[in-house]
Amino acid sequence: RKEVEQDPGPFNVPEGATVAFNCTYSNSASQSFFWYRQDCRKEPKLLMSVYSSGNEDGRFTAQLNRASQYISLLIRDSKLSDSATYLCVVNPHSASKIIFGSGTRLSIRP
Amino acid sequence: DTGVSQNPRHKITKRGQNVTFRCDPISEHNRLYWYRQTLGQGPEFLTYFQNEAQLEKSRLLSDRFSAERPKGSFSTLEIQRTEQGDSAMYLCASSLDDRFLSSGNTIYFGEGSWLTVV
């Protein structure tokens, strides 16, 4: 089983739609969680951290469910510019490397 | 520019040649990571340093790969006797140390070094 698993997609949704991605992780002791965004042939960039209580940043909402070991990302009122690959990122514990999922591709159509 | 810097950005080499990539992290970051990414996959961890100490090395990293961070600042990743399967984007990232590696503090990537082995 992979340490971090994501649905690869692609998700193809119309502009203005709401779309959600889930990501599961295997290490129950994992401490910190992030969503990164990666555009084609570019480096990953931090989209948002994921806090235990859930957090929101504009149109983006991240949730953490420790009991079920998954994190989610919700994008509301999607824009064409949201088209990208979204990477789920887990830090198993503070003294280790960060582990990336394979990414979920999102394509927003006009 | 105070971000993570990598060079060369692109390298085309013949199979069997050696290549070296350099990474300059964000200046106050004492952790430095190397990842490899191929098309359709997320970044795969290769190795990381805390200052000049190499703390972990992935099983993905064969003996043809070596990374150094001699003075705890910049790092180099060398691939010897390159193979076509080494073609990928090599990403360097840096962060503050583990006391800060929690929600809100994470790693920051350079733009990557693209390797094509022909």
GROMACS .gro file of N, CA and C in nm, chain A residues 2 31-34 36 38 41-46 49-51 87 91 94-103, chain B residues 10 31 33 35 37 40-43 45 48 56 89 91 98 101-112 114:
model
  168
    2LYS      N    1   0.056   0.221  -0.086
    2LYS     CA    2   0.132   0.345  -0.090
    2LYS      C    3   0.107   0.423   0.037
   31GLN      N    4   0.186   1.375   1.123
   31GLN     CA    5   0.166   1.496   1.203
   31GLN      C    6   0.118   1.616   1.124
   32SER      N    7   0.165   1.630   1.004
   32SER     CA    8   0.126   1.751   0.931
   32SER      C    9   0.093   1.718   0.786
   33PHE      N   10   0.008   1.802   0.733
   33PHE     CA   11  -0.056   1.773   0.606
   33PHE      C   12  -0.069   1.901   0.524
   34PHE      N   13  -0.053   1.884   0.393
   34PHE     CA   14  -0.055   2.000   0.306
   34PHE      C   15  -0.119   1.963   0.173
   36TYR      N   16  -0.051   2.082  -0.220
   36TYR     CA   17   0.031   2.157  -0.312
   36TYR      C   18  -0.038   2.158  -0.448
   38GLN      N   19   0.047   2.194  -0.864
   38GLN     CA   20   0.157   2.188  -0.961
   38GLN      C   21   0.101   2.210  -1.100
   41ARG      N   22   0.478   2.103  -1.599
   41ARG     CA   23   0.621   2.124  -1.614
   41ARG      C   24   0.676   2.234  -1.522
   42LYS      N   25   0.606   2.258  -1.412
   42LYS     CA   26   0.652   2.353  -1.312
   42LYS      C   27   0.673   2.281  -1.179
   43GLU      N   28   0.736   2.351  -1.084
   43GLU     CA   29   0.757   2.291  -0.955
   43GLU      C   30   0.629   2.297  -0.870
   44PRO      N   31   0.613   2.207  -0.774
   44PRO     CA   32   0.498   2.215  -0.683
   44PRO      C   33   0.507   2.341  -0.597
   45LYS      N   34   0.392   2.399  -0.572
   45LYS     CA   35   0.385   2.516  -0.485
   45LYS      C   36   0.279   2.493  -0.379
   46LEU      N   37   0.309   2.538  -0.259
   46LEU     CA   38   0.217   2.521  -0.148
   46LEU      C   39   0.086   2.593  -0.176
   49SER      N   40  -0.190   2.462   0.402
   49SER     CA   41  -0.171   2.361   0.505
   49SER      C   42  -0.308   2.309   0.548
   50VAL      N   43  -0.311   2.195   0.612
   50VAL     CA   44  -0.436   2.136   0.658
   50VAL      C   45  -0.430   2.125   0.808
   51TYR      N   46  -0.518   2.193   0.875
   51TYR     CA   47  -0.521   2.192   1.021
   51TYR      C   48  -0.626   2.096   1.072
   87LEU      N   49  -0.151   1.802  -0.538
   87LEU     CA   50  -0.073   1.700  -0.470
   87LEU      C   51  -0.103   1.700  -0.320
   91ASN      N   52   0.354   1.469   0.619
   91ASN     CA   53   0.479   1.457   0.692
   91ASN      C   54   0.456   1.354   0.802
   94SER      N   55   0.792   1.459   1.255
   94SER     CA   56   0.865   1.584   1.235
   94SER      C   57   1.008   1.564   1.189
   95ALA      N   58   1.065   1.447   1.213
   95ALA     CA   59   1.205   1.429   1.178
   95ALA      C   60   1.224   1.354   1.047
   96SER      N   61   1.123   1.349   0.965
   96SER     CA   62   1.136   1.270   0.843
   96SER      C   63   1.106   1.355   0.720
   97LYS      N   64   1.124   1.290   0.605
   97LYS     CA   65   1.094   1.358   0.481
   97LYS      C   66   0.944   1.373   0.463
   98ILE      N   67   0.908   1.456   0.369
   98ILE     CA   68   0.769   1.477   0.334
   98ILE      C   69   0.734   1.385   0.218
   99ILE      N   70   0.615   1.326   0.223
   99ILE     CA   71   0.576   1.228   0.122
   99ILE      C   72   0.462   1.285   0.039
  100PHE      N   73   0.474   1.271  -0.092
  100PHE     CA   74   0.375   1.323  -0.185
  100PHE      C   75   0.290   1.211  -0.241
  101GLY      N   76   0.163   1.241  -0.261
  101GLY     CA   77   0.079   1.155  -0.341
  101GLY      C   78   0.112   1.174  -0.488
  102SER      N   79   0.050   1.093  -0.572
  102SER     CA   80   0.077   1.102  -0.716
  102SER      C   81   0.007   1.219  -0.783
  103GLY      N   82  -0.086   1.280  -0.710
  103GLY     CA   83  -0.152   1.398  -0.765
  103GLY      C   84  -0.286   1.365  -0.830
  120HIS      N   85   1.807   2.259  -1.748
  120HIS     CA   86   1.788   2.151  -1.845
  120HIS      C   87   1.923   2.089  -1.879
  141ARG      N   88   1.740   2.255   0.629
  141ARG     CA   89   1.706   2.127   0.568
  141ARG      C   90   1.702   2.141   0.417
  143TYR      N   91   1.629   1.895   0.057
  143TYR     CA   92   1.574   1.770   0.007
  143TYR      C   93   1.597   1.759  -0.143
  145TYR      N   94   1.419   1.543  -0.461
  145TYR     CA   95   1.311   1.459  -0.509
  145TYR      C   96   1.328   1.437  -0.658
  147GLN      N   97   1.089   1.347  -1.009
  147GLN     CA   98   0.952   1.339  -1.057
  147GLN      C   99   0.949   1.302  -1.203
  150GLY      N  100   0.333   1.226  -1.475
  150GLY     CA  101   0.215   1.161  -1.420
  150GLY      C  102   0.232   1.110  -1.278
  151GLN      N  103   0.347   1.134  -1.220
  151GLN     CA  104   0.372   1.090  -1.082
  151GLN      C  105   0.399   1.210  -0.993
  152GLY      N  106   0.378   1.190  -0.863
  152GLY     CA  107   0.417   1.293  -0.770
  152GLY      C  108   0.567   1.285  -0.745
  153PRO      N  109   0.623   1.386  -0.681
  153PRO     CA  110   0.766   1.382  -0.649
  153PRO      C  111   0.799   1.263  -0.559
  155PHE      N  112   1.073   1.094  -0.307
  155PHE     CA  113   1.182   1.132  -0.219
  155PHE      C  114   1.310   1.057  -0.256
  158TYR      N  115   1.764   1.358   0.203
  158TYR     CA  116   1.761   1.491   0.262
  158TYR      C  117   1.875   1.510   0.361
  166GLU      N  118   1.881   1.081   0.558
  166GLU     CA  119   1.805   0.969   0.503
  166GLU      C  120   1.827   0.960   0.354
  199MET      N  121   1.253   1.498  -1.387
  199MET     CA  122   1.282   1.629  -1.330
  199MET      C  123   1.334   1.606  -1.188
  201LEU      N  124   1.406   1.766  -0.842
  201LEU     CA  125   1.360   1.881  -0.764
  201LEU      C  126   1.437   1.891  -0.634
  208ASP      N  127   1.314   2.044   1.183
  208ASP     CA  128   1.195   1.970   1.220
  208ASP      C  129   1.114   2.036   1.330
  211LEU      N  130   0.871   2.211   1.116
  211LEU     CA  131   0.807   2.139   1.006
  211LEU      C  132   0.672   2.090   1.053
  212SER      N  133   0.581   2.182   1.069
  212SER     CA  134   0.447   2.147   1.114
  212SER      C  135   0.351   2.227   1.028
  213SER      N  136   0.227   2.211   1.053
  213SER     CA  137   0.128   2.284   0.973
  213SER      C  138   0.163   2.432   0.970
  214GLY      N  139   0.171   2.483   0.855
  214GLY     CA  140   0.206   2.624   0.837
  214GLY      C  141   0.350   2.643   0.797
  215ASN      N  142   0.436   2.549   0.828
  215ASN     CA  143   0.574   2.556   0.783
  215ASN      C  144   0.602   2.431   0.701
  216THR      N  145   0.644   2.448   0.581
  216THR     CA  146   0.660   2.333   0.494
  216THR      C  147   0.783   2.354   0.406
  217ILE      N  148   0.793   2.275   0.303
  217ILE     CA  149   0.911   2.283   0.219
  217ILE      C  150   0.881   2.362   0.093
  218TYR      N  151   0.983   2.425   0.041
  218TYR     CA  152   0.970   2.510  -0.077
  218TYR      C  153   1.064   2.459  -0.184
  219PHE      N  154   1.008   2.448  -0.304
  219PHE     CA  155   1.082   2.386  -0.413
  219PHE      C  156   1.151   2.487  -0.502
  220GLY      N  157   1.260   2.442  -0.561
  220GLY     CA  158   1.318   2.513  -0.674
  220GLY      C  159   1.241   2.477  -0.800
  221GLU      N  160   1.282   2.536  -0.911
  221GLU     CA  161   1.210   2.515  -1.036
  221GLU      C  162   1.242   2.381  -1.102
  222GLY      N  163   1.338   2.310  -1.047
  222GLY     CA  164   1.369   2.177  -1.098
  222GLY      C  165   1.476   2.177  -1.205
  224TRP      N  166   1.568   1.951  -1.533
  224TRP     CA  167   1.517   1.848  -1.622
  224TRP      C  168   1.636   1.771  -1.682
   0.00000   0.00000   0.00000
